[in-house]
Amino acid sequence: MTATEPQTTAPLLVVRNLRVRTAQGRTLVRDSTFDLAPGEVLGIVGESGSGKTMTARAVVRALADGVIAEGGVAFDGSSVLDAKERELRATRASGFAMVLQDPFTSLNPLQTVREHLRESLAPDVRRDRAAARTEVVRRLAEVGLQPEVADRYPFQLSGGMRQRVAIAAALAQDPDLLIADEPTTALDATTQAQVLDLLRKLQRERGMALILITHDLRIAFSVCDRIMVMYAGTVLEHAPAEMLERAPRHPYSLGLMLAEPSVTHYQERLSSVPGGVPSADSVTRRCAFADRCQWRQDRCTDSAPPLVDIGSGNDVARHTACVRAEELHDDMDTALHSRAAAGDTPPAPVLGEPLLRVVGLGKTYRTASLLGRNKETTALQGVSFDIAQGESLGLLGETGSGKTTTARCVLGLSTPTTGSIELAGIDITDYRRLARKQRAGVRRLVQVVFQDPYASLNPSLTIGKALGEAIAAGTGNESAVGSVDDLLDLVGLPRAYAARRPGALSGGERQRVAIARALAVGPKLLICDEPVAALDVSVQAQILELLRDIRARYGMSMLFITHDLAVVRQMTDRTLVLRGGEIVEAGATEALLDAPRHPYTQSLVASVPGAHAAAEPAEPVADAR
């Protein structure tokens, strides 16, 4: 994948000294300055809380009530921040538009796709019923969807299809600028590649400017012309994508790049940026990144370093806000090149007897249609596998492949239609047939960590109370952890966190609590269902390292469910590839990813942005229906 070539014309968007603050005076973004040319793609990257989304929303004046933007923002020569609301209405439709991370929340579940798109069309087209119908079909075709999709509701579409509809609605009045805020974060690998290919294709064909907000640097490098790295509300580095990928010139940019788990080789130690993002107000008079930087010196905290051009006299401008950029040149290059060198050898797992045995697992759902007829949907068919004591098995596949259904059957949250499941010698195919005491014992043998830790924790309970309840449930199991303090120590959280509630914790801290709760009963098998999919790249590395450490310390077995090939590479011994509820390929993880044999597995590997991606766009696999 190659980035588009920017056009050398007058800027379409000019942002000067942009500041975003709350009505109470808390700073969210400070002194952001950049230009965007017609047809250019700008990536904005950084961790949660860095100011990426606030910057984008300020540019189009779509901030929430009580949030104020100041400074200069000019779009196509006209001021955005000074314009009256009625003057912005036309510009918001035909000048710029946004695509959000979760298309389901941006689509009305009570409206069909046709109604969504019709409402997005220009008023003169919208009022002409025949013209609107024709235009809806044309817009759907532009994003690769068939005409019959127009009569479906959002819940009847896959994630990728919903995102395509959201893109079609955003482009309905042919804007000059599209802002895409994490448009592929919730999508699996192949669907992600398809959506990115679609955005790139539409952007090129239209000559449209694009701002892509993402925390995935692989995506940014594969799509963008330039990348702006934000942290604590300020810009730390701004450079051409190829130049930044080859040689970052700010320690934070380097830290983000090193924290990306490799998809091409195993890493004995996953790198992360220690600590968390500070508030913008707390670092206004110093380098914002100093407290997390391994190369910090006293002068880094004497004053806030300006964003300066270090282009070395060539025609290409690149900026960094690091006072030591030049003297750290060689150290940062060495760190980056060391990461790119040949990987470590995965450790040989010490395996015991089979702990989990799944044979011929099948699951069929029956639902009644509006006409009263029963409809059958096969979610799993003939799935068989073992997990040995101490082994980590990956379940890899796109949304709808049957990964989570498999886990639900093992956990007793769903009863399989056919097949059998045995855990530690106990038949757990149907939890309803187990005696109460036996069922409680099985629950202590297998636990789960979900994708969204906030949804899995009771917001009204303190961390200490939630962990205490879990410890009580593990009574009688000699492997159970003895106290709340022990659990917090185990997952690397301060003991004082026992008094806090989930809402006071960051996403990574909440996930550590969720892991602690799962470990409280001393399980033999831990099911991890996309446990890092919603986390920033640096926090992701910390959680993966924590799970590795727990597995090594306790000899715990793991069933690791993910659509991320890099996570599979780093966390599993063997991998099963599921598609349409069936296993299409299985084997040692390293061999399976290095030399996939099934066309579907090959398409998954080819869908990864960056060095491992195919030169041509991935063929549609999931949404071509």
XYZ file of C-alpha atoms in Angstrom:
625
model
C 0.000 0.000 0.000
C 1.405 3.367 -0.891
C 0.301 6.780 0.219
C -1.183 9.222 -2.215
C 0.876 12.076 -3.600
C -0.311 15.432 -2.262
C -1.180 18.178 -4.696
C 0.990 21.294 -4.656
C -1.843 23.835 -4.443
C -3.047 26.348 -1.881
C -4.095 24.726 1.408
C -7.705 23.663 1.743
C -7.485 23.749 5.528
C -5.307 26.121 7.559
C -5.086 25.643 11.345
C -3.092 28.108 13.431
C -2.515 27.972 17.204
C -5.675 25.967 17.805
C -6.630 25.685 21.439
C -9.495 23.630 22.847
C -10.642 24.032 26.445
C -13.640 23.369 28.640
C -15.841 26.163 29.937
C -14.242 25.591 33.342
C -10.819 26.372 31.840
C -9.300 22.879 31.524
C -7.051 22.654 28.450
C -7.637 19.780 26.021
C -5.575 20.903 23.002
C -2.989 23.708 22.856
C -1.173 25.472 20.016
C -1.946 22.990 17.239
C -0.809 24.302 13.845
C -0.963 22.552 10.464
C -2.115 22.859 6.838
C -3.920 20.379 4.630
C -3.824 20.559 0.838
C -6.608 19.351 -1.488
C -6.160 15.630 -2.130
C -3.763 15.170 0.791
C -4.048 12.551 3.537
C -3.034 13.576 7.051
C -2.810 11.030 9.850
C -3.240 12.081 13.486
C -1.890 9.464 15.900
C -1.444 9.181 19.655
C -2.826 7.481 22.744
C -6.249 8.113 24.235
C -6.306 11.561 25.812
C -3.725 12.967 23.408
C -6.196 15.355 21.759
C -6.636 13.670 18.364
C -10.428 13.656 18.259
C -10.746 17.049 19.953
C -8.516 18.579 17.257
C -10.600 17.072 14.460
C -13.906 18.075 16.027
C -12.668 21.616 16.606
C -11.690 21.880 12.931
C -15.295 21.225 11.863
C -16.779 22.910 14.955
C -18.465 19.783 16.198
C -17.474 20.064 19.849
C -19.806 19.180 22.695
C -21.539 21.878 24.717
C -19.151 23.396 27.223
C -16.075 22.767 25.062
C -14.600 25.841 23.369
C -12.219 26.163 20.405
C -9.999 29.218 19.990
C -7.344 30.250 17.509
C -7.516 30.187 13.724
C -9.237 27.592 11.515
C -9.809 28.503 7.868
C -11.509 26.120 5.447
C -11.306 27.013 1.761
C -10.427 30.577 2.746
C -13.301 31.085 5.210
C -13.047 31.156 8.974
C -14.748 28.207 10.665
C -14.577 29.333 14.286
C -15.956 32.806 13.551
C -18.780 31.704 11.225
C -22.389 31.793 12.342
C -24.107 28.440 12.763
C -26.362 28.914 9.735
C -23.301 29.698 7.602
C -21.736 26.387 8.574
C -24.690 24.182 7.631
C -23.904 24.087 3.933
C -20.185 23.723 4.602
C -20.754 20.769 6.935
C -22.573 18.898 4.185
C -20.643 19.798 1.040
C -17.377 21.070 2.524
C -16.439 18.529 5.186
C -17.907 15.400 6.746
C -16.997 12.854 9.445
C -16.995 9.060 9.767
C -16.912 7.824 13.368
C -15.380 4.734 14.962
C -18.583 2.813 15.654
C -20.987 3.027 12.703
C -23.777 1.394 14.696
C -23.975 4.351 17.084
C -24.060 6.834 14.174
C -26.888 5.037 12.356
C -30.501 5.172 13.518
C -31.609 1.567 14.210
C -35.201 2.500 13.280
C -34.280 3.741 9.801
C -33.407 1.724 6.732
C -30.196 2.340 4.831
C -32.257 4.048 2.131
C -33.651 6.573 4.630
C -30.180 7.254 6.033
C -28.718 7.985 2.622
C -31.720 9.972 1.377
C -31.471 12.301 4.374
C -27.784 12.873 3.573
C -28.366 13.945 -0.042
C -28.517 17.530 -1.239
C -31.969 19.108 -0.634
C -32.907 19.331 -4.337
C -32.117 15.642 -4.896
C -33.752 14.598 -1.630
C -37.058 16.236 -2.571
C -37.229 14.397 -5.916
C -38.296 10.873 -4.902
C -37.235 9.190 -8.164
C -33.895 11.013 -8.281
C -33.250 10.179 -4.629
C -33.925 6.476 -5.220
C -31.484 6.413 -8.133
C -28.866 8.344 -6.193
C -29.098 6.011 -3.185
C -28.372 3.020 -5.411
C -25.443 4.869 -7.001
C -23.993 5.798 -3.633
C -24.273 2.227 -2.404
C -22.495 0.970 -5.524
C -19.724 3.494 -4.925
C -18.927 1.849 -1.585
C -19.297 -1.691 -2.948
C -22.798 -2.549 -1.710
C -25.670 -4.086 -3.670
C -29.005 -2.221 -4.242
C -30.935 -4.581 -1.948
C -28.923 -3.301 1.039
C -30.978 -0.089 0.804
C -33.994 -1.805 2.389
C -32.110 -3.284 5.341
C -31.798 -1.901 8.852
C -28.386 -1.352 10.516
C -28.748 -4.420 12.765
C -29.113 -6.577 9.640
C -25.653 -5.566 8.403
C -22.179 -6.721 9.368
C -19.743 -4.239 10.932
C -17.976 -3.690 7.638
C -21.222 -3.105 5.785
C -22.383 -0.603 8.405
C -19.124 1.291 8.061
C -19.564 1.376 4.271
C -23.043 2.823 4.729
C -21.640 5.451 7.103
C -19.006 6.360 4.504
C -21.641 6.583 1.765
C -23.742 8.913 3.941
C -20.721 11.109 4.735
C -19.846 11.415 1.039
C -23.419 11.964 -0.148
C -22.823 15.648 -0.913
C -19.266 15.181 -2.208
C -17.303 16.983 0.521
C -13.814 18.319 -0.113
C -12.601 16.999 3.267
C -13.451 13.750 5.047
C -12.425 13.175 8.659
C -12.312 9.477 9.585
C -12.031 8.937 13.355
C -10.723 5.413 14.056
C -12.889 4.033 11.206
C -11.496 0.472 11.370
C -10.738 -0.093 15.074
C -13.745 -2.350 15.686
C -13.307 -4.346 12.454
C -11.492 -7.608 11.778
C -8.380 -7.771 9.589
C -9.919 -8.443 6.181
C -12.827 -6.031 6.683
C -10.391 -3.421 7.968
C -8.308 -3.788 4.805
C -11.403 -3.496 2.622
C -12.588 -0.306 4.367
C -9.121 1.256 4.151
C -8.867 0.329 0.471
C -12.294 1.852 -0.087
C -11.377 5.101 1.681
C -8.148 5.348 -0.273
C -9.877 4.617 -3.585
C -12.623 7.197 -3.001
C -10.127 9.784 -1.802
C -7.986 9.376 -4.913
C -10.875 9.341 -7.373
C -12.415 12.470 -5.873
C -9.177 14.331 -5.152
C -10.590 14.666 -1.648
C -8.544 15.612 1.412
C -8.631 13.087 4.245
C -7.773 13.309 7.935
C -7.354 9.832 9.403
C -7.345 9.527 13.194
C -5.882 6.256 14.442
C -3.770 4.711 17.181
C -2.504 2.043 14.750
C 0.724 3.276 13.190
C 0.725 0.462 10.638
C -2.500 1.865 9.229
C -1.205 5.435 9.309
C 1.997 4.527 7.471
C 0.099 2.605 4.801
C -2.478 5.309 4.054
C -1.178 8.775 4.922
C 1.049 11.325 3.204
C 1.918 13.078 6.470
C 1.540 12.113 10.127
C 1.038 14.368 13.120
C 1.874 12.755 16.470
C -0.099 14.222 19.391
C 0.412 13.820 23.123
C -1.245 15.527 26.108
C -3.012 17.973 23.813
C 0.049 19.086 21.862
C 1.895 18.125 18.670
C 5.238 16.405 19.350
C 6.194 15.445 15.813
C 4.913 16.218 12.315
C 6.565 14.621 9.296
C 6.035 12.869 5.959
C 4.810 9.316 6.649
C 7.696 7.559 4.907
C 10.244 9.698 6.743
C 8.635 9.112 10.138
C 8.392 5.377 9.549
C 12.044 5.199 8.571
C 13.446 7.512 11.260
C 11.269 8.975 14.048
C 12.741 12.075 15.656
C 10.798 12.228 18.908
C 11.103 9.602 21.675
C 7.310 9.359 21.931
C 6.934 8.551 18.232
C 9.623 5.914 18.628
C 7.908 4.521 21.721
C 4.617 4.094 19.842
C 6.396 2.336 16.984
C 8.285 -0.017 19.305
C 5.101 -0.841 21.212
C 3.404 -2.259 18.100
C 3.634 -6.070 18.483
C 5.337 -7.578 15.460
C 3.273 -9.656 13.067
C 6.365 -11.052 11.340
C 8.304 -12.482 14.286
C 8.071 -13.392 17.967
C 9.387 -10.892 20.531
C 10.745 -12.177 23.805
C 9.793 -8.910 25.450
C 7.026 -6.620 24.252
C 7.967 -2.974 24.494
C 5.664 -0.391 26.042
C 5.745 3.243 27.083
C 5.574 3.241 30.903
C 3.051 5.431 32.681
C 0.105 7.287 31.181
C -0.796 10.456 29.304
C -0.831 13.501 31.663
C -3.390 16.277 31.471
C -2.506 19.085 29.080
C -2.594 21.685 31.873
C -0.019 19.813 33.966
C 2.709 19.986 31.295
C 2.333 23.457 29.804
C 5.789 24.619 30.976
C 7.818 21.504 30.205
C 8.220 18.697 27.727
C 4.902 16.865 27.969
C 6.587 13.477 27.492
C 9.502 14.001 29.895
C 8.169 11.817 32.740
C 7.915 8.783 30.441
C 11.095 9.375 28.434
C 14.208 7.233 28.955
C 16.416 10.040 27.596
C 15.099 12.815 29.833
C 17.517 15.471 31.088
C 16.988 18.465 33.380
C 16.712 20.849 30.439
C 13.720 18.865 29.138
C 11.663 20.237 32.029
C 13.039 23.783 32.076
C 10.457 24.950 29.521
C 8.067 23.616 26.908
C 10.109 22.775 23.785
C 8.712 24.397 20.613
C 7.818 22.454 17.496
C 10.783 23.260 15.221
C 11.687 22.365 11.655
C 14.562 19.858 11.497
C 14.358 19.330 7.747
C 18.132 19.921 7.466
C 17.768 22.393 4.635
C 15.977 20.100 2.175
C 12.626 20.864 0.560
C 10.699 18.541 2.866
C 9.642 20.017 6.214
C 9.577 17.842 9.291
C 9.033 19.130 12.802
C 9.734 17.816 16.273
C 9.282 19.161 19.790
C 12.339 17.475 21.320
C 15.324 19.586 22.431
C 17.566 16.512 22.122
C 16.375 15.370 18.699
C 19.711 15.802 16.933
C 21.881 14.250 19.639
C 19.492 11.264 20.016
C 19.542 10.640 16.273
C 21.767 7.538 16.451
C 20.210 6.113 19.635
C 16.692 6.227 18.195
C 17.809 4.731 14.887
C 19.560 1.890 16.725
C 16.469 1.156 18.824
C 14.241 1.083 15.749
C 16.580 -1.092 13.700
C 17.042 -3.524 16.579
C 13.297 -4.034 16.667
C 13.246 -4.692 12.908
C 16.031 -7.303 13.149
C 15.385 -11.033 13.187
C 13.038 -12.043 15.986
C 13.503 -14.229 19.028
C 12.751 -17.938 19.125
C 9.373 -18.639 20.726
C 9.772 -20.576 23.980
C 8.906 -24.261 23.865
C 5.867 -24.655 26.132
C 5.940 -27.224 28.912
C 2.711 -29.077 28.261
C 0.799 -31.518 30.403
C -2.189 -33.724 29.725
C -5.140 -32.365 27.707
C -7.156 -29.969 29.867
C -9.903 -29.088 27.390
C -11.182 -31.454 24.706
C -13.750 -30.279 22.151
C -15.114 -32.841 19.676
C -17.433 -32.156 16.730
C -18.833 -28.968 18.222
C -21.839 -27.578 16.397
C -24.233 -24.747 17.190
C -27.389 -23.834 15.309
C -29.607 -20.911 16.273
C -33.311 -21.006 15.494
C -35.248 -17.774 15.207
C -38.788 -17.006 14.120
C -39.191 -14.708 11.123
C -41.895 -12.066 10.732
C -43.900 -14.615 8.737
C -43.811 -17.094 11.612
C -41.382 -19.462 9.902
C -38.385 -20.777 11.827
C -35.027 -19.748 10.452
C -31.855 -21.706 11.220
C -28.404 -20.147 11.340
C -25.365 -22.398 11.715
C -22.718 -20.692 13.849
C -20.432 -23.720 14.355
C -20.023 -26.965 12.466
C -17.721 -29.866 13.339
C -15.192 -27.892 15.430
C -12.683 -30.141 17.237
C -9.540 -29.277 19.197
C -7.620 -29.927 22.413
C -5.818 -27.568 24.772
C -3.101 -29.101 26.934
C -2.233 -27.936 30.427
C 0.059 -24.925 30.036
C -0.755 -24.393 26.354
C -2.019 -21.204 24.691
C -4.292 -21.806 21.710
C -5.349 -19.013 19.368
C -8.746 -18.750 17.677
C -8.301 -16.513 14.649
C -10.974 -15.310 12.279
C -13.154 -12.414 11.255
C -16.427 -11.335 12.830
C -19.039 -14.091 12.473
C -16.491 -16.882 12.112
C -17.594 -18.623 15.316
C -14.776 -17.633 17.697
C -16.934 -16.183 20.463
C -19.631 -18.844 20.023
C -16.965 -21.477 20.706
C -15.947 -19.657 23.883
C -19.563 -19.272 25.012
C -20.081 -23.017 24.694
C -16.977 -23.741 26.782
C -18.133 -21.229 29.418
C -21.631 -22.675 29.573
C -23.219 -19.457 28.330
C -24.521 -21.330 25.302
C -25.359 -25.013 24.868
C -24.018 -26.671 21.696
C -26.409 -28.368 19.315
C -23.993 -31.222 18.560
C -20.633 -32.465 19.798
C -19.047 -32.682 23.229
C -16.844 -30.598 25.542
C -14.715 -32.069 28.314
C -12.796 -29.954 30.858
C -10.393 -31.618 33.295
C -12.195 -34.912 32.761
C -15.668 -33.428 33.364
C -18.302 -33.459 30.626
C -19.400 -29.814 30.419
C -21.281 -30.049 27.114
C -24.479 -29.010 28.892
C -23.950 -27.100 32.133
C -27.612 -27.640 33.008
C -26.920 -31.327 33.566
C -24.227 -30.623 36.162
C -25.051 -30.736 39.852
C -24.852 -27.336 41.559
C -21.619 -28.161 43.416
C -20.035 -29.610 40.292
C -21.077 -26.584 38.231
C -19.502 -24.254 40.797
C -16.294 -26.287 40.594
C -16.229 -26.031 36.807
C -16.706 -22.260 37.005
C -13.570 -22.119 39.122
C -11.672 -24.107 36.483
C -12.423 -21.743 33.594
C -12.656 -17.956 33.624
C -12.878 -15.264 30.930
C -11.500 -11.801 30.202
C -13.709 -9.820 27.796
C -12.887 -7.060 25.312
C -14.585 -4.215 27.175
C -13.500 -4.168 30.836
C -15.877 -1.339 31.724
C -18.895 -3.363 30.614
C -17.711 -6.393 32.602
C -17.235 -4.484 35.873
C -20.050 -3.225 38.095
C -19.610 0.576 38.098
C -21.208 0.892 41.531
C -18.765 -1.467 43.268
C -15.300 -0.489 44.413
C -12.423 -2.514 43.007
C -11.864 -4.046 46.435
C -15.496 -5.137 46.699
C -15.532 -6.663 43.195
C -12.319 -8.583 43.818
C -13.484 -9.638 47.268
C -16.618 -11.203 45.800
C -14.472 -13.101 43.281
C -12.148 -14.349 46.025
C -15.158 -15.620 47.989
C -16.316 -17.547 44.922
C -12.936 -19.303 44.812
C -13.118 -20.604 48.369
C -12.054 -24.226 48.456
C -9.747 -24.004 45.452
C -6.118 -24.322 46.582
C -5.014 -22.301 43.517
C -7.163 -19.300 44.457
C -5.516 -16.001 45.354
C -5.778 -15.167 49.041
C -6.497 -11.445 49.255
C -7.409 -8.280 47.361
C -3.924 -6.895 47.983
C -2.367 -10.043 46.508
C -4.532 -9.716 43.400
C -3.653 -6.065 42.884
C 0.043 -6.892 43.328
C -0.313 -9.707 40.791
C -1.653 -7.421 38.048
C 0.650 -4.507 38.867
C -1.846 -2.072 40.407
C -1.337 -0.038 43.610
C -3.152 -1.472 46.617
C -4.838 1.901 47.126
C -6.902 1.177 43.988
C -9.086 -1.116 46.099
C -10.998 1.985 47.223
C -11.624 3.243 43.692
C -14.500 2.515 41.336
C -14.095 1.467 37.654
C -14.992 4.955 36.389
C -11.883 6.403 38.064
C -9.520 4.045 36.203
C -8.057 4.149 32.701
C -8.956 1.494 30.138
C -5.747 -0.429 30.758
C -6.205 -0.278 34.534
C -9.781 -1.547 34.227
C -8.560 -4.453 32.104
C -5.985 -5.302 34.778
C -8.817 -5.389 37.330
C -10.846 -7.658 35.022
C -7.842 -10.001 34.758
C -7.376 -9.930 38.532
C -11.015 -10.857 39.057
C -10.706 -13.772 36.623
C -7.570 -15.021 38.425
C -9.122 -14.760 41.898
C -10.613 -18.257 41.766
C -7.384 -19.865 40.512
C -8.603 -21.100 37.104
C -6.794 -23.735 35.039
C -8.063 -22.257 31.758
C -8.311 -18.532 30.984
C -10.346 -17.516 27.941
C -9.237 -14.132 26.560
C -11.850 -12.757 24.156
C -10.225 -9.825 22.293
C -8.758 -8.554 25.604
C -6.642 -5.770 24.047
C -8.711 -4.780 20.994
C -10.052 -1.604 22.642
C -6.733 -0.447 24.135
C -3.998 1.914 22.981
C -0.941 0.244 21.504
C 1.307 0.906 24.520
C -1.320 -0.264 27.029
C -1.939 -3.262 24.784
C 1.711 -4.271 25.114
C 1.527 -3.967 28.909
C -1.574 -6.206 29.135
C -0.083 -8.813 26.792
C 3.109 -8.907 28.875
C 1.001 -9.295 32.021
C -0.859 -12.265 30.532
C 2.425 -13.836 29.417
C 3.827 -13.473 32.934
C 0.719 -14.987 34.537
C 0.793 -17.935 32.174
C 4.489 -18.589 32.858
C 4.069 -18.194 36.626
C 1.063 -20.486 37.032
C 1.341 -22.835 34.047
C -2.133 -21.684 33.049
C -3.774 -22.722 29.782
C -5.233 -20.023 27.558
C -7.755 -19.835 24.755
C -6.905 -16.572 22.999
C -9.624 -15.172 20.735
C -8.564 -12.377 18.404
C -8.649 -11.031 14.867
C -5.194 -9.450 15.297
C -2.430 -11.536 13.718
C 0.276 -9.726 15.689
C -1.420 -10.705 18.951
C -1.715 -14.307 17.790
C 1.995 -14.336 16.917
C 3.038 -13.076 20.351
C 0.593 -14.951 22.589
C -0.099 -18.455 21.260
C 1.624 -21.785 20.628
C -0.924 -23.125 18.169
C -3.650 -21.407 16.162
C -6.970 -22.471 14.688
C -8.369 -20.418 11.817
C -12.166 -20.285 11.764
C -14.331 -19.236 8.857
C -18.070 -19.617 8.657
C -18.102 -21.735 11.808
C -15.565 -24.285 10.530
C -11.845 -24.775 11.081
C -10.122 -24.165 7.742
C -6.511 -24.359 8.955
C -4.687 -25.318 12.137
C -1.091 -25.634 13.214
C 1.830 -24.181 15.110
C 1.360 -20.404 15.133
C 4.766 -19.562 13.671
C 4.399 -21.976 10.751
C 0.787 -21.013 10.105
C 1.539 -17.282 9.844
C 4.818 -17.675 7.940
C 3.432 -20.085 5.342
C -0.378 -20.137 5.365
C -1.845 -22.797 3.119
C -5.567 -22.084 3.021
C -6.637 -19.169 0.768
C -8.601 -17.627 3.615
C -5.615 -17.646 5.978
C -3.520 -16.183 3.161
C -6.068 -13.369 2.793
C -5.873 -12.642 6.533
C -2.076 -12.391 6.397
C -2.244 -10.248 3.260
C -4.691 -7.872 4.952
C -2.200 -6.683 7.572
C -1.069 -3.114 6.829
C 2.653 -2.519 6.555
C 5.553 -4.718 5.601
C 3.592 -7.959 5.653
C 0.722 -6.658 3.525
C 0.168 -7.607 -0.051
C 0.988 -5.143 -2.786
C -2.563 -5.321 -4.110
C -5.703 -4.601 -2.084
C -7.142 -7.583 -0.251
C -9.932 -9.412 -2.033
C -13.339 -8.988 -0.388
C -14.023 -11.912 1.914
C -16.509 -10.849 4.545
C -18.856 -8.283 3.069
C -19.316 -9.375 -0.516
C -22.886 -10.370 0.066
